[in-house]
Short mmCIF file of C-alpha atoms in Angstrom, two decimals:
data_model
loop_
_atom_site.label_atom_id
_atom_site.label_comp_id
_atom_site.label_asym_id
_atom_site.label_seq_id
_atom_site.Cartn_x
_atom_site.Cartn_y
_atom_site.Cartn_z
CA MET A 1 75.75 70.56 130.17
CA THR A 2 77.85 72.44 127.64
CA ARG A 3 77.13 71.69 123.98
CA ILE A 4 80.04 72.35 121.61
CA ALA A 5 79.35 72.22 117.87
CA PHE A 6 82.25 71.69 115.47
CA ILE A 7 81.51 72.85 111.93
CA GLY A 8 84.28 71.26 109.89
CA ALA A 9 85.06 68.48 112.36
CA GLY A 10 86.80 66.52 109.61
CA SER A 11 89.83 68.67 110.39
CA THR A 12 90.73 65.86 112.76
CA ILE A 13 94.03 67.10 114.18
CA PHE A 14 92.57 70.49 115.04
CA MET A 15 89.42 68.89 116.44
CA LYS A 16 91.61 66.59 118.54
CA ASN A 17 93.41 69.58 120.09
CA ILE A 18 90.22 71.37 121.05
CA VAL A 19 88.45 68.28 122.39
CA GLY A 20 91.56 67.36 124.36
CA ASP A 21 91.76 70.88 125.78
CA VAL A 22 88.10 70.84 126.84
CA LEU A 23 88.67 67.56 128.69
CA HIS A 24 91.25 69.28 130.91
CA PHE A 25 88.58 71.49 132.55
CA PRO A 26 86.36 70.05 135.32
CA ALA A 27 83.75 72.75 134.68
CA LEU A 28 83.21 71.35 131.17
CA GLU A 29 82.62 67.80 132.45
CA GLY A 30 79.74 66.11 130.64
CA ALA A 31 80.06 68.24 127.50
CA THR A 32 78.48 67.10 124.26
CA PHE A 33 80.68 67.41 121.18
CA ALA A 34 78.43 67.74 118.13
CA LEU A 35 80.75 66.98 115.22
CA MET A 36 79.62 68.06 111.76
CA ASP A 37 81.33 67.64 108.40
CA ILE A 38 80.26 66.95 104.82
CA ASN A 39 82.98 64.29 104.42
CA GLU A 40 81.52 61.22 106.11
CA GLN A 41 84.80 59.29 106.26
CA ARG A 42 86.69 62.13 107.92
CA LEU A 43 83.74 62.70 110.25
CA GLU A 44 83.81 59.05 111.33
CA GLU A 45 87.57 59.24 111.91
CA SER A 46 87.17 62.38 114.00
CA ALA A 47 84.43 60.78 116.09
CA LEU A 48 86.65 57.77 116.75
CA VAL A 49 89.49 60.03 117.88
CA ALA A 50 87.18 62.10 120.11
CA ARG A 51 85.76 59.01 121.81
CA LYS A 52 89.23 57.61 122.47
CA LEU A 53 90.31 60.95 123.94
CA ILE A 54 87.30 60.90 126.27
CA SER A 55 88.11 57.34 127.29
CA ALA A 56 91.75 58.23 128.01
CA SER A 57 90.75 61.30 130.03
CA GLY A 58 88.45 59.45 132.40
CA ARG A 59 85.91 62.25 132.10
CA SER A 60 82.31 61.99 131.01
CA ALA A 61 81.41 63.49 127.65
CA GLN A 62 79.31 62.57 124.64
CA VAL A 63 80.01 62.61 120.92
CA GLU A 64 77.38 63.12 118.24
CA THR A 65 78.04 63.11 114.50
CA THR A 66 76.03 64.56 111.66
CA THR A 67 76.38 65.91 108.15
CA ASP A 68 73.52 68.33 108.90
CA GLN A 69 74.82 71.71 110.06
CA ARG A 70 71.52 72.76 111.62
CA ARG A 71 71.32 69.57 113.66
CA ALA A 72 74.81 70.16 115.07
CA LEU A 73 74.04 73.79 115.93
CA ALA A 74 70.68 73.25 117.63
CA GLY A 75 71.06 74.31 121.27
CA ALA A 76 74.82 74.84 121.07
CA ASP A 77 76.64 76.97 123.63
CA PHE A 78 79.82 77.26 121.56
CA VAL A 79 80.38 76.85 117.83
CA VAL A 80 83.88 76.09 116.58
CA THR A 81 84.40 76.65 112.84
CA ALA A 82 87.36 75.01 111.10
CA PHE A 83 86.75 74.36 107.41
CA GLN A 84 88.24 75.14 104.03
CA ILE A 85 85.80 75.75 101.20
CA GLY A 86 87.19 74.26 97.99
CA GLY A 87 89.97 72.33 99.73
CA TYR A 88 93.44 71.79 98.35
CA GLU A 89 91.93 70.63 95.07
CA PRO A 90 90.71 72.46 93.23
CA SER A 91 90.84 75.75 95.12
CA THR A 92 94.36 75.97 96.55
CA VAL A 93 95.81 74.69 93.28
CA ILE A 94 93.88 77.38 91.39
CA ASP A 95 94.97 80.09 93.83
CA PHE A 96 98.64 79.28 93.22
CA ASP A 97 98.83 78.05 89.63
CA ILE A 98 96.98 80.87 87.86
CA PRO A 99 98.94 83.72 89.52
CA LYS A 100 102.16 81.87 88.65
CA GLN A 101 101.23 82.22 84.99
CA TYR A 102 101.43 85.99 85.50
CA GLY A 103 104.75 85.79 87.33
CA LEU A 104 103.08 86.36 90.72
CA ARG A 105 104.48 83.98 93.35
CA GLN A 106 103.01 83.30 96.80
CA THR A 107 104.02 81.40 99.92
CA ILE A 108 100.78 80.61 101.82
CA GLY A 109 97.96 82.46 100.03
CA ASP A 110 95.34 82.22 102.79
CA THR A 111 95.16 85.72 104.30
CA LEU A 112 95.99 88.54 101.90
CA GLY A 113 97.04 88.73 98.25
CA VAL A 114 95.02 87.18 95.45
CA GLY A 115 94.99 83.84 97.25
CA GLY A 116 93.54 85.39 100.39
CA ILE A 117 91.01 87.38 98.40
CA MET A 118 89.72 84.29 96.62
CA ARG A 119 89.65 82.32 99.85
CA GLY A 120 87.58 85.10 101.45
CA LEU A 121 85.09 85.05 98.59
CA ARG A 122 84.68 81.28 98.98
CA THR A 123 84.55 81.27 102.78
CA VAL A 124 82.43 84.19 103.97
CA PRO A 125 79.14 83.04 102.38
CA HIS A 126 79.32 79.78 104.31
CA LEU A 127 80.22 81.56 107.57
CA TRP A 128 77.16 83.70 106.96
CA ARG A 129 75.07 80.52 106.65
CA VAL A 130 76.48 79.29 109.95
CA ALA A 131 75.67 82.64 111.56
CA ALA A 132 72.12 82.61 110.15
CA ASP A 133 71.53 79.14 111.59
CA MET A 134 73.03 80.23 114.93
CA ALA A 135 70.70 83.23 115.10
CA GLU A 136 67.77 80.84 114.76
CA LEU A 137 68.94 77.71 116.60
CA CYS A 138 71.39 78.88 119.28
CA PRO A 139 71.11 82.68 119.53
CA ASN A 140 73.13 82.88 122.76
CA ALA A 141 76.03 80.79 121.48
CA THR A 142 79.51 82.18 120.78
CA MET A 143 81.25 81.36 117.52
CA LEU A 144 84.95 80.57 117.97
CA GLN A 145 86.10 81.20 114.44
CA TYR A 146 89.35 79.55 113.30
CA VAL A 147 88.98 79.96 109.54
CA ASN A 148 91.23 82.05 107.29
CA PRO A 149 91.26 84.75 106.02
CA MET A 150 90.61 85.64 109.65
CA ALA A 151 90.29 89.42 109.39
CA ILE A 152 88.07 89.36 106.29
CA ASN A 153 85.84 86.70 107.88
CA THR A 154 85.50 88.52 111.21
CA TRP A 155 84.72 91.84 109.54
CA ALA A 156 82.18 90.34 107.12
CA LEU A 157 80.43 88.38 109.88
CA ALA A 158 80.00 91.55 111.93
CA GLU A 159 78.66 93.46 108.91
CA ARG A 160 75.95 90.93 108.05
CA TYR A 161 75.21 89.41 111.48
CA PRO A 162 76.17 92.02 114.10
CA HIS A 163 74.15 90.36 116.87
CA VAL A 164 75.78 86.93 116.54
CA LYS A 165 78.52 86.62 119.14
CA GLN A 166 81.83 85.71 117.53
CA VAL A 167 85.57 86.00 117.90
CA GLY A 168 88.31 85.18 115.42
CA LEU A 169 91.02 83.02 116.97
CA CYS A 170 94.57 82.36 115.83
CA HIS A 171 97.68 80.83 117.40
CA SER A 172 100.22 83.21 115.86
CA VAL A 173 100.86 85.05 119.14
CA GLN A 174 101.45 81.83 121.08
CA ASN A 175 103.61 80.35 118.30
CA THR A 176 105.75 83.47 118.11
CA VAL A 177 106.36 83.53 121.86
CA GLN A 178 107.45 79.89 121.58
CA GLU A 179 109.84 80.71 118.71
CA LEU A 180 111.33 83.74 120.49
CA ALA A 181 111.90 81.74 123.65
CA HIS A 182 113.68 79.15 121.51
CA ASP A 183 115.84 81.79 119.84
CA LEU A 184 116.83 83.42 123.14
CA ASP A 185 117.14 80.23 125.24
CA LEU A 186 114.60 81.53 127.75
CA SER A 187 111.45 80.18 129.34
CA GLN A 188 108.36 81.44 127.56
CA ASP A 189 106.48 81.22 130.87
CA GLU A 190 108.59 84.16 132.07
CA PHE A 191 107.76 86.37 129.07
CA ARG A 192 105.43 89.34 129.41
CA TYR A 193 104.08 90.93 126.27
CA ARG A 194 101.41 93.15 124.75
CA VAL A 195 100.30 92.72 121.14
CA ALA A 196 98.00 94.69 118.85
CA GLY A 197 97.18 95.07 115.17
CA VAL A 198 95.35 93.10 112.52
CA ASN A 199 95.52 89.32 112.38
CA HIS A 200 98.89 88.11 111.04
CA VAL A 201 100.17 91.70 110.96
CA ALA A 202 100.04 92.47 114.66
CA PHE A 203 103.19 93.39 116.57
CA PHE A 204 104.70 92.93 120.00
CA LEU A 205 104.49 96.47 121.37
CA ASP A 206 105.99 95.30 124.68
CA LEU A 207 108.15 92.20 125.03
CA THR A 208 109.98 91.64 128.31
CA HIS A 209 111.63 88.93 130.40
CA LYS A 210 111.88 89.50 134.14
CA GLY A 211 111.18 93.18 133.59
CA GLN A 212 113.81 93.72 130.88
CA SER A 213 113.00 94.41 127.23
CA LEU A 214 113.99 91.59 124.90
CA TYR A 215 114.34 93.87 121.88
CA PRO A 216 118.03 94.75 122.45
CA ALA A 217 118.95 91.04 122.50
CA LEU A 218 116.86 90.34 119.39
CA ARG A 219 118.42 93.22 117.45
CA GLU A 220 121.96 92.38 118.52
CA GLY A 221 121.50 88.72 117.68
CA TYR A 222 120.17 89.55 114.21
CA ARG A 223 122.95 92.01 113.50
CA ASN A 224 125.73 89.62 114.53
CA GLY A 225 124.18 86.68 112.68
CA SER A 226 123.37 84.47 115.68
CA LEU A 227 119.62 84.99 115.22
CA PRO A 228 117.33 83.65 114.06
CA LYS A 229 118.18 80.09 115.01
CA PRO A 230 116.95 77.20 112.85
CA PRO A 231 113.16 77.32 113.27
CA LEU A 232 111.45 75.37 115.99
CA LEU A 233 108.05 74.85 114.35
CA MET A 234 108.54 74.67 110.55
CA SER A 235 111.98 73.29 109.71
CA ARG A 236 112.23 74.58 106.13
CA CYS A 237 110.80 78.05 106.89
CA ALA A 238 113.59 80.26 108.23
CA ASN A 239 112.53 83.28 110.26
CA ASN A 240 114.64 85.89 108.46
CA VAL A 241 111.80 88.05 107.13
CA ARG A 242 110.40 88.92 110.56
CA TYR A 243 113.82 89.85 111.89
CA GLU A 244 114.49 92.06 108.87
CA VAL A 245 111.14 93.84 109.33
CA MET A 246 111.96 94.32 113.02
CA GLU A 247 115.32 95.81 112.05
CA HIS A 248 113.62 98.50 109.95
CA LEU A 249 110.26 99.06 111.68
CA GLY A 250 111.41 98.43 115.24
CA TYR A 251 108.96 95.72 116.35
CA PHE A 252 108.47 91.98 115.92
CA CYS A 253 105.50 90.66 113.92
CA THR A 254 103.23 87.94 115.29
CA GLU A 255 102.97 85.86 112.13
CA SER A 256 105.64 83.67 110.59
CA SER A 257 108.13 84.87 108.02
CA GLU A 258 106.61 82.72 105.28
CA HIS A 259 103.29 84.51 105.80
CA LEU A 260 104.68 88.02 106.26
CA ALA A 261 106.80 87.82 103.10
CA GLU A 262 103.69 87.90 100.89
CA TYR A 263 101.87 90.64 102.81
CA VAL A 264 104.44 93.30 101.95
CA PRO A 265 106.14 94.45 98.73
CA TRP A 266 109.75 93.97 99.86
CA PHE A 267 110.72 90.30 99.65
CA ILE A 268 109.15 88.47 96.68
CA LYS A 269 110.07 90.20 93.43
CA SER A 270 110.45 88.94 89.88
CA GLY A 271 114.10 88.70 88.91
CA ARG A 272 115.28 89.07 92.51
CA THR A 273 116.33 85.55 93.41
CA ASP A 274 118.89 87.20 95.68
CA LEU A 275 116.06 88.27 97.98
CA ILE A 276 114.43 84.85 97.91
CA ASP A 277 117.74 83.18 98.72
CA HIS A 278 119.00 85.66 101.32
CA PHE A 279 115.76 85.72 103.30
CA SER A 280 114.97 82.02 102.65
CA VAL A 281 111.46 82.78 101.38
CA PRO A 282 109.66 79.43 100.86
CA LEU A 283 107.67 79.96 97.66
CA ASP A 284 104.68 77.62 97.18
CA GLU A 285 104.96 76.55 100.81
CA TYR A 286 101.25 76.00 101.46
CA PRO A 287 100.68 73.57 98.56
CA LYS A 288 103.70 71.59 99.78
CA ARG A 289 102.20 71.40 103.26
CA CYS A 290 98.85 70.28 101.87
CA ILE A 291 100.44 67.47 99.88
CA GLU A 292 102.53 66.35 102.86
CA GLN A 293 99.57 66.43 105.23
CA MET A 294 97.42 64.38 102.86
CA ALA A 295 100.23 61.84 102.47
CA ASP A 296 100.71 61.62 106.23
CA TRP A 297 97.03 61.42 107.12
CA ALA A 298 96.49 57.80 106.01
CA ASP A 299 99.17 56.61 108.43
CA GLN A 300 97.87 58.87 111.20
CA ALA A 301 94.30 57.67 110.72
CA LYS A 302 95.42 54.03 110.84
CA ALA A 303 97.41 54.65 114.02
CA TYR A 304 94.45 56.36 115.69
CA ARG A 305 92.10 53.57 114.62
CA THR A 306 94.27 50.78 116.04
CA ALA A 307 95.34 52.56 119.25
CA ASP A 308 93.70 51.37 122.46
CA GLN A 309 93.67 54.96 123.66
CA ILE A 310 95.03 58.28 122.46
CA ASP A 311 97.24 60.23 124.82
CA PHE A 312 97.11 64.00 124.67
CA GLU A 313 98.48 67.15 126.24
CA LYS A 314 96.86 70.55 126.50
CA SER A 315 97.51 72.72 123.46
CA HIS A 316 97.94 76.49 123.44
CA GLU A 317 94.72 77.19 121.53
CA PHE A 318 92.35 79.65 123.17
CA ALA A 319 89.01 77.90 122.49
CA ALA A 320 88.71 75.75 125.62
CA GLU A 321 90.09 78.55 127.82
CA ILE A 322 87.31 80.77 126.54
CA MET A 323 84.67 78.14 127.25
CA ASN A 324 85.96 77.57 130.77
CA ALA A 325 86.18 81.30 131.55
CA MET A 326 82.64 81.94 130.33
CA VAL A 327 81.19 78.94 132.20
CA THR A 328 83.04 79.56 135.50
CA ASN A 329 83.38 83.36 135.44
CA GLN A 330 87.11 82.89 136.09
CA PRO A 331 88.80 85.66 134.06
CA TYR A 332 91.23 84.73 131.32
CA THR A 333 93.09 86.88 128.78
CA ILE A 334 93.24 85.92 125.11
CA TYR A 335 94.20 87.60 121.87
CA GLY A 336 91.00 87.85 119.87
CA ASN A 337 89.92 89.31 116.54
CA LEU A 338 86.82 91.48 116.83
CA PRO A 339 85.31 94.37 114.88
CA ASN A 340 86.92 97.61 115.94
CA ARG A 341 84.55 99.52 118.20
CA GLY A 342 87.22 101.79 119.65
CA GLN A 343 89.61 99.23 121.09
CA ALA A 344 92.18 100.19 118.44
CA PRO A 345 91.35 103.87 117.84
CA GLN A 346 94.25 104.40 115.41
CA LEU A 347 92.71 101.88 112.98
CA PRO A 348 89.45 102.23 111.03
CA ASN A 349 86.20 101.69 112.88
CA GLY A 350 84.62 98.37 111.97
CA SER A 351 87.81 96.75 110.73
CA ALA A 352 88.81 93.47 112.36
CA VAL A 353 91.52 94.10 114.94
CA GLU A 354 93.49 91.81 117.24
CA VAL A 355 94.04 93.03 120.81
CA PRO A 356 94.12 91.55 124.33
CA CYS A 357 90.63 90.53 125.43
CA LEU A 358 89.30 89.69 128.88
CA VAL A 359 87.01 86.66 128.95
CA ASP A 360 84.58 85.84 131.77
CA ALA A 361 80.86 85.19 132.18
CA ASN A 362 80.20 88.52 130.45
CA GLY A 363 81.77 87.22 127.26
CA ILE A 364 84.77 88.46 125.30
CA GLN A 365 85.69 92.03 126.15
CA PRO A 366 88.47 93.74 124.18
CA THR A 367 90.90 96.10 125.91
CA VAL A 368 91.93 99.43 124.43
CA VAL A 369 95.34 99.77 122.77
CA ASP A 370 95.94 103.33 121.59
CA ASP A 371 99.73 103.54 121.29
CA ILE A 372 100.59 101.57 118.15
CA PRO A 373 103.61 103.30 116.54
CA PRO A 374 102.71 105.22 113.36
CA GLN A 375 104.91 103.13 111.03
CA LEU A 376 103.05 100.00 112.16
CA VAL A 377 99.68 101.71 111.77
CA ALA A 378 100.68 102.59 108.21
CA LEU A 379 101.57 98.97 107.44
CA MET A 380 98.34 97.70 109.01
CA ARG A 381 96.32 100.10 106.87
CA THR A 382 97.74 98.50 103.72
CA GLN A 383 96.24 95.21 104.91
CA ILE A 384 92.94 96.79 105.95
CA ASN A 385 92.56 98.41 102.50
CA VAL A 386 92.41 94.98 100.89
CA GLN A 387 90.23 93.46 103.61
CA GLU A 388 87.70 96.28 103.42
CA LEU A 389 87.33 95.99 99.66
CA VAL A 390 86.72 92.24 99.87
CA VAL A 391 84.10 92.82 102.57
CA ARG A 392 82.45 95.51 100.49
CA ALA A 393 82.44 93.21 97.46
CA LEU A 394 80.70 90.50 99.49
CA VAL A 395 78.22 92.70 101.38
CA ASP A 396 77.31 94.89 98.41
CA GLU A 397 77.65 92.06 95.85
CA ASP A 398 79.90 94.29 93.76
CA ILE A 399 82.34 92.32 91.63
CA GLU A 400 84.37 95.44 90.81
CA HIS A 401 85.55 95.61 94.40
CA VAL A 402 87.17 92.19 93.98
CA TYR A 403 89.39 93.73 91.30
CA HIS A 404 89.96 96.81 93.45
CA ALA A 405 91.07 94.65 96.36
CA ALA A 406 93.73 92.94 94.23
CA MET A 407 94.86 96.30 92.86
CA MET A 408 95.47 97.56 96.40
CA ASP A 409 97.26 94.44 97.59
CA PRO A 410 100.89 95.41 98.36
CA HIS A 411 102.59 92.35 96.86
CA THR A 412 100.32 92.09 93.80
CA ALA A 413 100.64 95.80 93.02
CA ALA A 414 104.43 95.64 93.31
CA GLU A 415 104.57 92.92 90.63
CA LEU A 416 101.73 93.56 88.16
CA ASP A 417 100.17 96.51 86.36
CA LEU A 418 96.47 97.33 86.46
CA ARG A 419 95.56 95.46 83.27
CA GLN A 420 97.48 92.39 84.36
CA ILE A 421 95.72 92.43 87.72
CA ARG A 422 92.30 92.69 86.09
CA SER A 423 93.09 89.81 83.75
CA LEU A 424 94.48 87.68 86.59
CA VAL A 425 91.44 88.24 88.79
CA SER A 426 89.09 87.42 85.92
CA ASP A 427 90.94 84.16 85.33
CA LEU A 428 90.72 83.28 89.03
CA LEU A 429 87.01 84.07 89.23
CA ALA A 430 86.28 81.98 86.12
CA ALA A 431 88.34 79.04 87.37
CA HIS A 432 86.59 78.93 90.76
CA GLY A 433 83.16 78.86 89.14
CA ASP A 434 80.29 77.94 91.43
CA MET A 435 82.55 77.75 94.50
CA LEU A 436 82.09 81.53 94.56
CA PRO A 437 78.93 83.50 95.40
CA GLU A 438 76.77 84.08 92.37
CA PHE A 439 77.68 87.76 91.91
CA ALA A 440 81.39 86.85 91.53
CA ARG A 441 81.04 84.04 88.99
CA LEU A 442 82.51 84.52 85.54
CA LYS A 443 82.25 82.16 82.62
CA LYS A 444 85.51 80.56 81.52
CA ALA A 445 86.83 81.82 78.21
CA ALA A 446 86.13 79.48 75.31
#
């Protein structure tokens, strides 16, 4: 029977989606869900939800809980990672509040920029520990990695543990298709598309409906003001940034406007409230979401605890589809993040790239995409520059590369000079303390 380990199972809503998805597949009948988290209360809540999902599904499955990572991983076939080292407090607060003191504003701070850099430094060492335990306890397992910063994590895992099978998974492609279908009043089931790039800065190279390109309708709608419509998924996060980038670069980005705004130097600028207002850039969006989610969770947990059963529908996450395809040898196509071994020849070898991947009993096999337009390649390289320097800092234990990464970040470099960036990074490193690997720890100023 299939054994599925969840490292970070206290992320209950995400765990619920994946467990619910697995229960849709007859081939995964009888699976064991080994739930692991360091927060015992959240772990207990997740186990309760998982058991009620199993009961509602009518399928057979088992749930185990543990705070011991090695116990969860022993004999696993699939390992799902979904954790946040440092949490909202103190780490997210640090990542936003200290840059603000330098006049550097962010929206999400989990992928690129100084927030993404710090999150990578906190996260990769633990992913390495997971990979080390997998190599010993479940060497044939596949890690389904859902942790940000996705590209940095995927790249660093491949550098240190090249023989551990892993794929970085995101729902930005699926979410964007849903948003575009909403904007154009079309059925997303009738869309055909091809995407490639780096996670969160990948683009729809082809986007058609019943054989016709959707780009003319998207451009015309943006130019006449009818698009974008009020957003479908995040009500306060208008989608103006992605449409503006499409207008100038010719293609639509896979990640939301609130994310994209902080990956580039064009939208968040000191003294340019006109840009913030015109493009509806939601500054400090991620801390707001964290606070709202924490406030909502108590009510959600109570509702789950008192419910006789928990109803669920299949989500659009890829994890269970991958498991089913590998177990049954029924091919399925996903968008996966893997180290570049030639599947994206226009981008640096070894960097983490996101392309269509075929999944079957042979595992996750990326397809080659070699026609990314040069202006998009140039933009992707600005992201890869930062990612590579963070990976080099971690692998080589070279603290200087942390500073170099921030210096090369497009948004940070557009706002701050070199001395400001060095001072900002030093303040961030000192504030995070022992949440960082030892080589990156600085003492706080007296």
